[in-house]
Coordinates of N, CA, C and O in Angstrom, one line a residue:
M1 N 69.3 89.5 54.3 CA 70.5 88.8 53.1 C 70.1 90.4 51.9 O 68.4 90.1 52.2
T2 N 70.8 90.4 51.6 CA 70.4 91.3 49.8 C 71.3 91.0 48.8 O 72.5 90.2 49.1
F3 N 70.9 91.4 47.8 CA 71.7 90.4 46.4 C 72.8 92.0 46.8 O 72.7 93.1 46.6
P4 N 73.7 90.9 46.2 CA 74.8 91.6 45.7 C 74.8 92.7 44.2 O 74.1 92.0 43.9
P5 N 75.6 93.6 44.2 CA 75.1 94.2 42.8 C 74.9 93.6 41.5 O 74.3 93.8 40.8
H6 N 76.2 92.7 41.3 CA 76.2 91.9 40.5 C 75.0 90.8 40.3 O 74.9 89.8 38.9
A7 N 74.7 90.8 41.0 CA 73.1 89.5 40.9 C 71.7 89.8 39.9 O 71.3 88.5 39.6
L8 N 71.6 90.7 39.6 CA 70.8 91.3 39.1 C 71.4 91.8 37.5 O 70.7 91.8 36.8
R9 N 72.6 91.4 37.6 CA 73.2 91.2 36.0 C 72.6 91.0 35.0 O 71.9 89.5 34.8
G10 N 72.2 92.0 33.8 CA 71.0 90.7 32.8 C 69.9 91.3 32.4 O 68.9 91.2 31.6
Y11 N 69.5 92.4 33.6 CA 68.1 91.9 34.2 C 68.1 93.2 33.5 O 68.6 94.4 33.9
G12 N 66.6 93.8 32.7 CA 66.3 95.4 32.4 C 65.1 95.6 33.4 O 65.1 94.9 34.6
G13 N 64.6 96.7 33.4 CA 63.5 97.0 34.1 C 62.0 96.8 33.7 O 61.9 96.7 32.3
G14 N 61.4 96.4 34.3 CA 59.9 96.1 34.3 C 59.8 95.0 33.3 O 60.4 93.7 33.5
M15 N 58.2 94.4 33.7 CA 58.0 93.0 33.0 C 57.5 93.2 31.8 O 56.5 92.5 31.4
E16 N 58.1 93.9 31.3 CA 57.1 94.1 29.4 C 57.3 92.6 28.6 O 56.5 92.2 27.3
D17 N 58.5 91.4 29.2 CA 58.3 90.3 28.6 C 58.4 89.0 29.2 O 58.9 89.8 30.6
A18 N 58.4 88.4 29.2 CA 58.0 87.1 30.3 C 59.9 86.2 30.7 O 60.0 85.7 31.5
E19 N 60.5 87.0 29.7 CA 62.1 86.9 30.3 C 62.6 87.7 30.9 O 63.6 87.2 31.6
N20 N 62.3 88.6 31.7 CA 62.8 90.0 32.7 C 62.1 89.4 33.9 O 60.8 89.6 34.1
L21 N 62.7 88.8 34.7 CA 61.9 88.4 36.1 C 63.0 89.1 37.1 O 62.7 89.0 38.6
A22 N 63.2 90.8 37.0 CA 63.7 91.3 37.9 C 62.8 91.5 39.1 O 63.5 92.5 40.3
E23 N 61.6 92.0 38.6 CA 60.8 92.6 39.9 C 60.0 91.3 40.3 O 59.0 91.6 41.2
C24 N 60.3 90.1 40.3 CA 59.5 88.7 41.0 C 60.7 88.7 41.9 O 60.2 87.5 42.1
Q25 N 61.4 88.8 42.5 CA 62.3 88.6 43.5 C 61.2 88.4 45.1 O 60.2 89.0 44.9
L26 N 61.3 87.5 45.7 CA 60.5 87.5 46.9 C 60.7 88.6 48.0 O 62.3 89.1 48.4
D27 N 59.7 89.1 48.7 CA 60.1 90.0 49.4 C 61.0 89.7 50.9 O 60.6 88.2 50.8
P28 N 61.7 90.4 51.4 CA 62.6 89.9 52.6 C 61.8 89.1 53.5 O 62.0 88.3 54.3
E29 N 60.5 89.3 54.1 CA 59.6 88.7 55.0 C 59.3 87.4 54.5 O 59.6 86.6 55.4
L30 N 58.7 87.5 53.1 CA 58.5 85.9 53.0 C 59.9 85.2 52.8 O 59.7 83.9 52.5
R31 N 60.8 85.5 52.3 CA 62.1 84.7 52.2 C 62.5 84.4 53.4 O 62.4 83.3 53.4
D32 N 62.2 84.8 54.6 CA 62.8 84.7 55.6 C 61.8 83.8 56.2 O 62.0 82.3 56.9
Q33 N 60.6 83.8 56.2 CA 59.3 82.8 56.2 C 59.7 81.4 55.5 O 59.6 80.4 56.4
L34 N 60.4 81.5 54.3 CA 60.3 80.2 53.8 C 61.3 79.2 54.4 O 61.6 78.2 54.6
L35 N 62.9 80.5 54.5 CA 63.8 79.6 55.2 C 63.7 79.2 56.7 O 64.1 78.3 56.8
N36 N 62.5 79.9 57.1 CA 62.3 79.3 59.0 C 61.3 77.9 58.5 O 61.1 77.0 59.2
E37 N 60.7 78.1 57.6 CA 59.3 77.2 58.0 C 59.8 75.8 56.9 O 59.6 74.7 57.1
Q38 N 60.7 76.0 56.0 CA 60.8 74.7 55.3 C 61.7 73.8 55.9 O 62.8 74.6 56.3
V39 N 61.9 72.4 55.6 CA 62.8 71.4 56.1 C 63.8 70.7 55.1 O 64.6 70.2 55.8
E40 N 62.9 71.0 53.7 CA 64.1 70.3 52.9 C 64.3 71.2 51.8 O 63.5 71.9 51.2
C41 N 65.7 70.9 51.1 CA 66.3 71.6 49.9 C 66.6 70.6 49.2 O 67.6 69.7 49.3
T42 N 67.4 71.2 47.9 CA 68.1 70.6 47.0 C 69.7 71.1 47.5 O 70.0 72.5 47.1
F43 N 70.3 69.9 48.0 CA 71.9 70.5 48.2 C 73.0 69.9 46.8 O 72.6 69.3 46.2
I44 N 73.5 71.1 46.7 CA 74.3 70.8 44.9 C 75.8 71.5 45.3 O 75.8 72.2 46.5
W45 N 76.6 70.3 44.7 CA 78.2 70.5 45.0 C 78.4 70.3 43.8 O 78.2 69.5 43.0
T46 N 80.2 70.3 43.8 CA 80.6 69.9 42.5 C 81.7 68.6 42.5 O 82.4 68.3 43.5
N47 N 81.6 67.6 41.7 CA 82.3 66.3 42.3 C 83.9 66.6 41.4 O 84.5 67.8 41.5
K48 N 84.5 65.7 41.5 CA 85.9 65.9 41.2 C 86.1 66.4 39.9 O 87.1 66.8 39.8
A49 N 85.1 65.6 39.2 CA 85.2 66.0 37.6 C 84.9 67.4 37.0 O 84.9 67.4 35.9
G50 N 84.5 68.1 38.4 CA 83.8 69.3 38.0 C 82.4 69.5 38.0 O 81.7 70.6 37.0
Q51 N 81.4 68.5 37.8 CA 80.3 68.2 37.1 C 79.8 68.5 38.5 O 79.4 67.7 39.7
P52 N 78.5 69.4 38.5 CA 77.7 69.4 39.5 C 76.7 67.7 39.7 O 76.0 67.5 38.8
F53 N 76.4 67.7 41.3 CA 75.5 66.6 41.2 C 74.6 67.8 42.8 O 75.2 68.6 43.5
G54 N 73.3 66.6 43.1 CA 72.6 67.4 43.8 C 71.9 66.1 44.0 O 71.5 65.4 43.7
V55 N 71.6 66.5 46.0 CA 70.5 65.5 46.3 C 69.7 66.4 47.5 O 69.9 67.6 47.9
A56 N 68.0 66.1 47.7 CA 67.0 66.3 48.6 C 67.7 66.4 49.7 O 68.4 64.9 50.5
M57 N 68.0 67.2 50.6 CA 68.6 67.1 52.4 C 67.6 68.1 53.1 O 67.1 68.7 52.8
S58 N 67.6 67.3 54.4 CA 66.7 68.3 55.3 C 67.5 69.5 55.6 O 68.8 69.2 55.5
F59 N 67.0 70.3 56.4 CA 68.4 71.8 56.9 C 67.2 72.0 57.9 O 66.1 72.2 57.5
I60 N 68.0 73.2 58.4 CA 67.4 73.7 59.6 C 68.4 75.4 59.2 O 69.2 75.0 58.5
W61 N 67.4 76.4 59.0 CA 67.7 78.0 58.7 C 68.4 78.9 60.2 O 67.7 79.0 61.3
R62 N 69.8 78.3 60.7 CA 69.6 79.3 61.8 C 71.6 80.3 61.6 O 72.1 79.6 60.9
K63 N 71.3 81.1 62.3 CA 72.9 81.8 62.5 C 73.4 82.1 60.9 O 74.4 82.3 60.6
G64 N 72.3 82.7 60.4 CA 72.5 83.0 58.7 C 72.9 82.4 58.0 O 73.2 82.4 56.8
S65 N 72.7 80.5 58.3 CA 73.7 79.5 57.7 C 72.4 78.3 56.8 O 71.5 78.7 58.0
I66 N 72.5 78.3 56.4 CA 71.8 76.6 56.0 C 72.5 75.5 56.4 O 73.9 75.1 56.8
W67 N 72.1 74.7 57.7 CA 72.5 73.5 58.4 C 72.1 72.5 58.2 O 70.8 72.3 57.8
L68 N 72.5 71.5 57.9 CA 72.5 70.4 57.0 C 73.2 69.4 58.0 O 74.6 69.4 58.3
T69 N 73.4 67.9 57.7 CA 73.9 66.9 58.2 C 74.0 65.5 57.4 O 73.2 65.1 56.5
A70 N 75.1 64.7 57.3 CA 75.4 63.2 56.5 C 76.4 62.8 57.3 O 77.0 63.4 57.8
A71 N 76.5 61.5 56.9 CA 77.4 60.8 57.1 C 78.2 61.0 56.9 O 78.6 61.8 55.2
G72 N 80.1 61.2 57.2 CA 81.2 61.7 56.5 C 81.2 60.9 55.7 O 82.5 61.1 54.7
T73 N 81.0 59.7 54.9 CA 81.6 58.7 54.1 C 80.7 58.8 52.7 O 80.9 58.7 52.2
R74 N 80.0 60.1 53.1 CA 78.6 60.5 51.6 C 79.8 61.3 51.0 O 81.0 62.1 51.2
A75 N 79.9 61.3 49.4 CA 80.5 61.3 48.5 C 80.7 62.9 48.5 O 81.8 63.3 48.3
R76 N 79.7 63.6 49.1 CA 79.7 64.9 48.9 C 80.7 65.7 50.2 O 80.6 66.8 49.8
I77 N 80.9 65.0 51.1 CA 81.6 65.1 52.0 C 83.0 65.6 51.9 O 83.7 66.8 52.0
P78 N 84.1 65.0 51.0 CA 85.2 65.3 50.8 C 85.3 66.4 49.5 O 86.0 66.7 48.9
A79 N 84.2 66.2 48.6 CA 84.0 66.8 47.4 C 84.2 68.5 48.0 O 84.7 69.2 47.8
I80 N 82.8 68.6 49.2 CA 82.7 70.1 50.1 C 84.6 70.2 50.6 O 84.4 71.3 50.4
R81 N 85.0 69.1 51.2 CA 86.3 69.6 52.1 C 87.2 70.4 51.0 O 87.8 70.7 51.2
R82 N 87.2 69.9 49.6 CA 87.9 70.1 48.3 C 87.8 71.3 48.1 O 88.7 72.2 48.0
T83 N 86.7 71.5 47.6 CA 86.1 73.5 47.3 C 86.1 74.0 47.8 O 86.0 75.2 48.0
G84 N 85.2 73.5 49.3 CA 84.8 74.7 50.1 C 83.4 75.3 49.8 O 83.0 76.7 50.5
Y85 N 82.9 74.9 48.8 CA 81.7 75.6 48.6 C 80.7 74.7 47.9 O 80.7 73.7 47.7
A86 N 79.4 75.2 48.1 CA 77.9 74.3 48.0 C 77.1 75.4 47.4 O 77.1 76.5 47.8
A87 N 76.0 74.7 46.9 CA 74.8 75.6 47.0 C 73.6 75.2 47.4 O 73.9 74.0 47.7
A88 N 72.1 75.7 47.4 CA 71.3 75.0 47.7 C 70.1 75.8 47.0 O 70.1 77.1 47.2
M89 N 68.6 74.9 47.0 CA 67.8 75.3 46.2 C 66.7 75.2 47.7 O 66.5 73.7 47.5
I90 N 65.5 76.1 47.9 CA 64.4 75.9 48.9 C 63.4 76.7 48.0 O 63.3 77.5 47.9
S91 N 62.2 75.5 48.1 CA 61.1 75.4 47.6 C 60.1 75.8 48.6 O 60.2 75.2 49.5
S92 N 59.3 76.4 48.1 CA 57.9 76.6 49.1 C 56.8 75.8 48.9 O 56.1 75.5 49.7
V93 N 57.5 74.6 48.1 CA 56.2 73.6 47.7 C 56.1 72.9 49.4 O 57.2 72.5 49.9
G94 N 54.4 72.6 49.7 CA 54.7 71.8 51.1 C 54.6 72.7 52.1 O 54.1 72.3 53.1
T95 N 54.7 74.2 52.2 CA 54.8 75.3 53.2 C 53.5 75.5 53.1 O 52.7 75.6 51.9
S96 N 53.5 76.3 54.2 CA 51.9 77.3 54.7 C 52.0 78.6 53.5 O 50.9 78.7 53.4
I97 N 53.0 78.8 52.6 CA 53.2 79.8 51.5 C 53.1 79.6 50.5 O 52.3 80.5 49.4
G98 N 52.7 78.3 50.2 CA 52.1 77.6 48.8 C 53.2 77.7 47.9 O 54.6 77.9 48.2
P99 N 52.8 77.1 46.7 CA 54.1 76.7 45.8 C 54.6 78.1 44.8 O 53.5 79.2 45.0
G100 N 55.8 78.0 43.9 CA 55.6 79.1 43.4 C 57.0 80.0 43.8 O 57.1 80.8 43.3
K101 N 57.5 79.8 44.7 CA 58.3 80.8 45.7 C 59.5 80.0 45.7 O 59.7 78.9 46.1
T102 N 60.7 80.5 45.7 CA 62.3 79.7 45.9 C 63.4 80.6 46.5 O 62.9 82.0 46.1
V103 N 64.3 79.7 47.1 CA 65.2 81.2 47.5 C 66.3 79.6 47.2 O 66.9 78.7 47.4
S104 N 67.9 80.7 46.4 CA 68.5 79.8 46.0 C 69.5 80.5 46.1 O 69.9 81.7 46.0
V105 N 70.7 79.7 46.8 CA 72.1 80.5 47.4 C 73.3 79.4 46.8 O 73.1 78.1 46.8
R106 N 74.5 80.1 46.9 CA 75.8 79.4 47.4 C 76.4 79.9 47.2 O 76.7 81.3 47.7
G107 N 77.6 79.2 48.1 CA 78.7 80.3 49.2 C 79.7 79.6 49.6 O 79.4 78.0 49.2
R108 N 80.3 80.0 50.6 CA 81.2 78.9 51.7 C 80.3 77.8 52.1 O 79.8 77.8 52.5
C109 N 81.0 76.4 52.4 CA 80.7 75.5 52.7 C 81.5 75.1 53.8 O 82.4 74.5 53.3
I110 N 81.4 74.8 55.3 CA 82.1 74.2 56.1 C 81.6 72.9 56.2 O 80.5 72.9 56.8
V111 N 82.9 72.0 56.8 CA 82.6 70.5 57.3 C 82.7 70.4 58.6 O 83.7 70.5 59.2
H112 N 81.5 70.2 59.8 CA 82.0 70.7 61.0 C 81.9 68.9 61.5 O 80.6 68.3 61.0
D113 N 83.0 68.2 62.1 CA 83.3 67.3 62.1 C 83.4 67.4 64.1 O 83.6 66.0 64.9
D114 N 83.0 68.5 64.6 CA 83.3 68.2 66.2 C 81.9 68.1 66.9 O 80.9 68.2 66.6
R115 N 81.8 67.7 68.0 CA 80.8 67.3 68.7 C 80.1 68.6 69.2 O 78.7 68.4 69.3
D116 N 80.6 69.8 69.7 CA 80.0 70.6 70.3 C 78.9 71.3 68.9 O 77.8 71.7 69.7
T117 N 79.3 70.8 67.6 CA 78.7 71.9 67.1 C 77.5 70.6 66.7 O 75.9 71.2 66.2
R118 N 77.9 69.0 66.4 CA 76.6 68.1 66.5 C 75.5 68.4 67.7 O 74.8 67.9 67.9
D119 N 76.1 68.9 68.7 CA 75.3 68.7 70.0 C 73.9 69.9 70.0 O 73.4 69.6 70.8
W120 N 74.6 70.8 69.6 CA 73.6 72.1 69.6 C 72.8 72.1 68.3 O 71.5 71.8 68.1
M121 N 73.4 71.3 66.9 CA 72.5 71.5 65.4 C 71.6 70.3 65.6 O 70.8 70.1 65.3
L122 N 72.3 68.6 66.1 CA 71.2 67.4 65.5 C 70.0 67.9 66.2 O 69.4 67.3 65.6
P123 N 70.1 68.1 67.6 CA 68.6 68.4 68.4 C 67.7 69.4 67.6 O 66.7 69.1 67.6
E124 N 68.3 70.3 67.3 CA 67.6 71.2 66.3 C 66.8 70.5 65.1 O 65.4 71.4 65.2
L125 N 67.4 70.0 64.3 CA 66.8 69.4 63.3 C 65.6 68.3 63.8 O 65.1 68.3 63.0
A126 N 66.3 67.5 64.5 CA 65.6 66.6 65.2 C 63.8 67.0 65.4 O 62.9 66.2 64.9
K127 N 64.4 68.3 66.3 CA 62.7 68.5 66.4 C 61.9 69.1 65.1 O 60.9 69.4 65.6
V128 N 62.6 69.9 64.3 CA 62.2 70.8 63.6 C 61.6 69.3 62.7 O 60.3 69.4 61.9
L129 N 62.5 68.3 62.5 CA 62.2 67.1 61.3 C 60.5 66.0 62.2 O 59.8 65.5 61.4
R130 N 61.0 66.3 63.5 CA 59.6 65.4 64.3 C 58.7 66.8 65.1 O 59.2 65.9 66.6
P131 N 58.0 67.5 64.6 CA 57.5 68.1 65.4 C 56.3 67.6 66.7 O 55.9 68.4 67.3
D132 N 56.2 66.5 65.8 CA 54.7 66.1 66.7 C 54.7 65.4 68.0 O 54.1 65.2 69.0
S133 N 55.9 65.3 68.4 CA 56.4 64.9 69.5 C 57.7 64.5 70.0 O 59.3 65.0 69.5
Q134 N 58.1 64.7 71.4 CA 58.9 64.6 72.0 C 59.8 63.4 71.7 O 60.6 63.3 71.5
E135 N 59.0 62.5 71.8 CA 59.8 61.1 71.5 C 60.2 61.0 70.3 O 61.1 60.0 70.4
G136 N 59.1 61.3 69.5 CA 59.5 61.4 68.3 C 61.0 62.2 67.5 O 61.8 61.4 67.0
A137 N 61.0 63.0 68.5 CA 62.5 63.9 68.2 C 63.6 63.1 68.9 O 64.5 63.3 67.9
A138 N 63.0 62.7 70.2 CA 64.1 61.8 70.6 C 64.9 60.8 69.7 O 65.9 60.6 69.6
A139 N 63.7 59.8 68.9 CA 64.0 59.1 68.4 C 64.7 59.6 66.9 O 65.6 58.7 66.2
M140 N 64.7 60.5 66.2 CA 65.1 61.1 65.8 C 66.7 61.5 65.6 O 67.7 61.0 64.9
L141 N 66.6 62.1 66.9 CA 68.1 62.4 67.2 C 69.1 61.2 67.5 O 70.0 61.2 66.9
E142 N 68.5 60.0 67.8 CA 69.3 59.1 67.8 C 69.8 58.4 66.5 O 70.7 57.9 66.3
H143 N 68.4 58.5 66.3 CA 68.9 57.8 64.4 C 70.2 58.9 63.8 O 70.9 58.5 63.0
L144 N 70.2 60.2 63.8 CA 70.7 60.8 63.7 C 72.7 61.1 64.0 O 73.3 61.1 63.3
D145 N 72.4 61.0 65.1 CA 73.8 61.0 66.2 C 74.5 59.6 65.8 O 74.5 59.2 67.3
T146 N 75.2 59.8 65.0 CA 76.0 58.2 64.8 C 77.6 58.6 64.3 O 77.6 59.7 64.9
P147 N 78.2 57.7 64.7 CA 79.8 58.0 65.0 C 80.6 59.1 64.0 O 81.2 60.0 64.4
N148 N 80.1 58.7 62.7 CA 80.7 59.0 61.5 C 80.2 60.8 61.0 O 80.2 60.9 59.9
R149 N 79.3 60.7 61.8 CA 78.6 62.3 61.7 C 78.9 63.5 61.2 O 80.0 63.5 62.2
V150 N 78.8 64.4 60.2 CA 79.6 65.7 60.0 C 77.7 66.5 60.2 O 77.3 65.9 59.6
V151 N 78.1 68.0 60.0 CA 77.6 69.1 60.2 C 78.1 69.8 59.1 O 78.7 70.0 59.1
L152 N 77.4 70.4 58.0 CA 77.4 71.3 57.2 C 77.0 72.1 57.3 O 75.7 72.8 57.2
E153 N 77.8 73.7 57.0 CA 77.1 75.0 57.5 C 77.6 75.7 56.1 O 78.7 75.8 55.5
L154 N 76.1 76.1 55.3 CA 76.3 76.6 54.4 C 76.0 78.1 54.4 O 74.8 78.4 54.8
T155 N 77.0 79.0 54.0 CA 76.9 80.4 54.4 C 76.8 81.4 53.3 O 77.5 81.5 52.3
P156 N 75.5 81.5 52.7 CA 74.9 82.4 51.6 C 75.9 83.5 51.7 O 76.2 84.4 51.8
E157 N 76.6 83.4 50.0 CA 77.1 84.7 49.9 C 76.6 85.3 48.8 O 76.5 86.3 48.1
Y158 N 75.7 84.7 47.9 CA 75.1 85.1 46.5 C 73.8 84.5 46.9 O 73.5 83.3 47.3
Q159 N 72.5 85.0 46.5 CA 71.5 84.6 46.3 C 70.3 85.1 45.5 O 70.5 85.8 45.0
L160 N 69.6 84.1 45.2 CA 68.4 84.6 43.9 C 67.1 84.0 44.5 O 67.0 82.8 44.8
T161 N 66.3 84.9 44.5 CA 64.7 84.3 45.2 C 64.2 85.0 43.9 O 64.1 85.5 42.9
F162 N 62.9 83.8 44.2 CA 61.7 84.0 43.2 C 60.2 84.0 43.4 O 60.5 83.3 44.6
D163 N 59.3 84.8 43.3 CA 58.1 85.0 43.5 C 57.3 84.7 42.6 O 56.8 85.7 41.6
S164 N 56.6 83.6 41.6 CA 55.4 83.3 40.8 C 54.5 84.4 40.9 O 54.1 84.4 39.5
K165 N 53.8 84.5 42.3 CA 52.9 85.3 42.0 C 53.0 86.8 41.3 O 52.3 87.3 40.4
K166 N 54.1 87.3 41.7 CA 54.4 88.8 41.0 C 54.6 88.8 39.7 O 53.9 89.3 39.0
M167 N 55.1 87.5 39.0 CA 55.3 87.0 37.8 C 53.7 87.1 37.0 O 53.5 87.1 36.0
W168 N 53.0 86.2 37.5 CA 51.6 86.1 37.6 C 50.8 87.1 37.3 O 49.7 87.2 36.4
T169 N 50.7 88.2 38.2 CA 49.8 89.2 37.8 C 50.7 90.3 36.6 O 49.4 90.8 36.0
H170 N 51.0 90.1 36.2 CA 51.8 90.7 34.9 C 51.0 89.8 33.8 O 51.0 90.5 32.7
R171 N 51.0 89.0 34.0 CA 50.2 87.4 32.7 C 49.2 87.0 33.2 O 49.3 85.2 33.5
P172 N 48.6 87.2 34.0 CA 47.0 86.4 34.6 C 46.3 85.5 33.6 O 46.1 84.6 34.3
A173 N 46.3 85.4 32.4 CA 45.7 84.6 31.7 C 46.6 83.4 31.8 O 46.4 82.2 31.3
A174 N 47.9 83.5 32.0 CA 49.0 82.5 31.6 C 49.3 81.5 32.9 O 49.8 80.1 32.9
A175 N 48.6 82.3 34.5 CA 48.6 81.6 35.8 C 48.4 80.6 36.0 O 46.7 80.1 34.9
P176 N 48.7 79.3 36.2 CA 48.3 78.0 36.7 C 46.9 78.5 37.9 O 47.2 79.5 38.4
P177 N 45.9 77.4 37.8 CA 45.0 77.4 38.9 C 45.1 78.3 40.3 O 46.2 76.9 40.5
G178 N 44.9 78.9 40.9 CA 45.0 79.1 42.3 C 46.4 79.7 42.7 O 47.0 79.9 43.6
R179 N 47.2 80.3 41.6 CA 48.5 80.8 41.4 C 48.4 82.7 42.0 O 49.3 82.9 41.9
L180 N 47.5 82.9 41.6 CA 47.1 84.4 41.9 C 46.8 84.9 43.2 O 45.5 84.3 43.7

């Protein structure tokens, strides 16, 4: 995934001030590692009144998209069906990468309510959420596979990434302990 030309609008060159973060993007390899290792994101959509709202959700990164699931009765589902768009923010907190790295995306979001999509996605998610045992993954799958379950496919059209280590190398005295 690459930044569209407008993604860096407003950024100048260099790190001469703390407001210019153009040089603080995640390297593509680290971005991919974060997307494949993290299992929780903040998922964001717009309600009927046009107001943004977000919740923490489990996800998997597959086929160039963020895949999530929810009961079809959740308020976010009709909102996504109405607008066709959503956003997500993935943080590196809790991963082997350590804190201070993020991937934020927005794009088309499709609500899948077909059995074929649930049949490949739910087992994948269950294995990621319960990697400790096959029995645990089976129990998670049973928990997830409910009659009104839908799968969300968020395909990034725009991304913004951030690597705080790059910022702190230019301001080491301000860096929190362990961040360099």
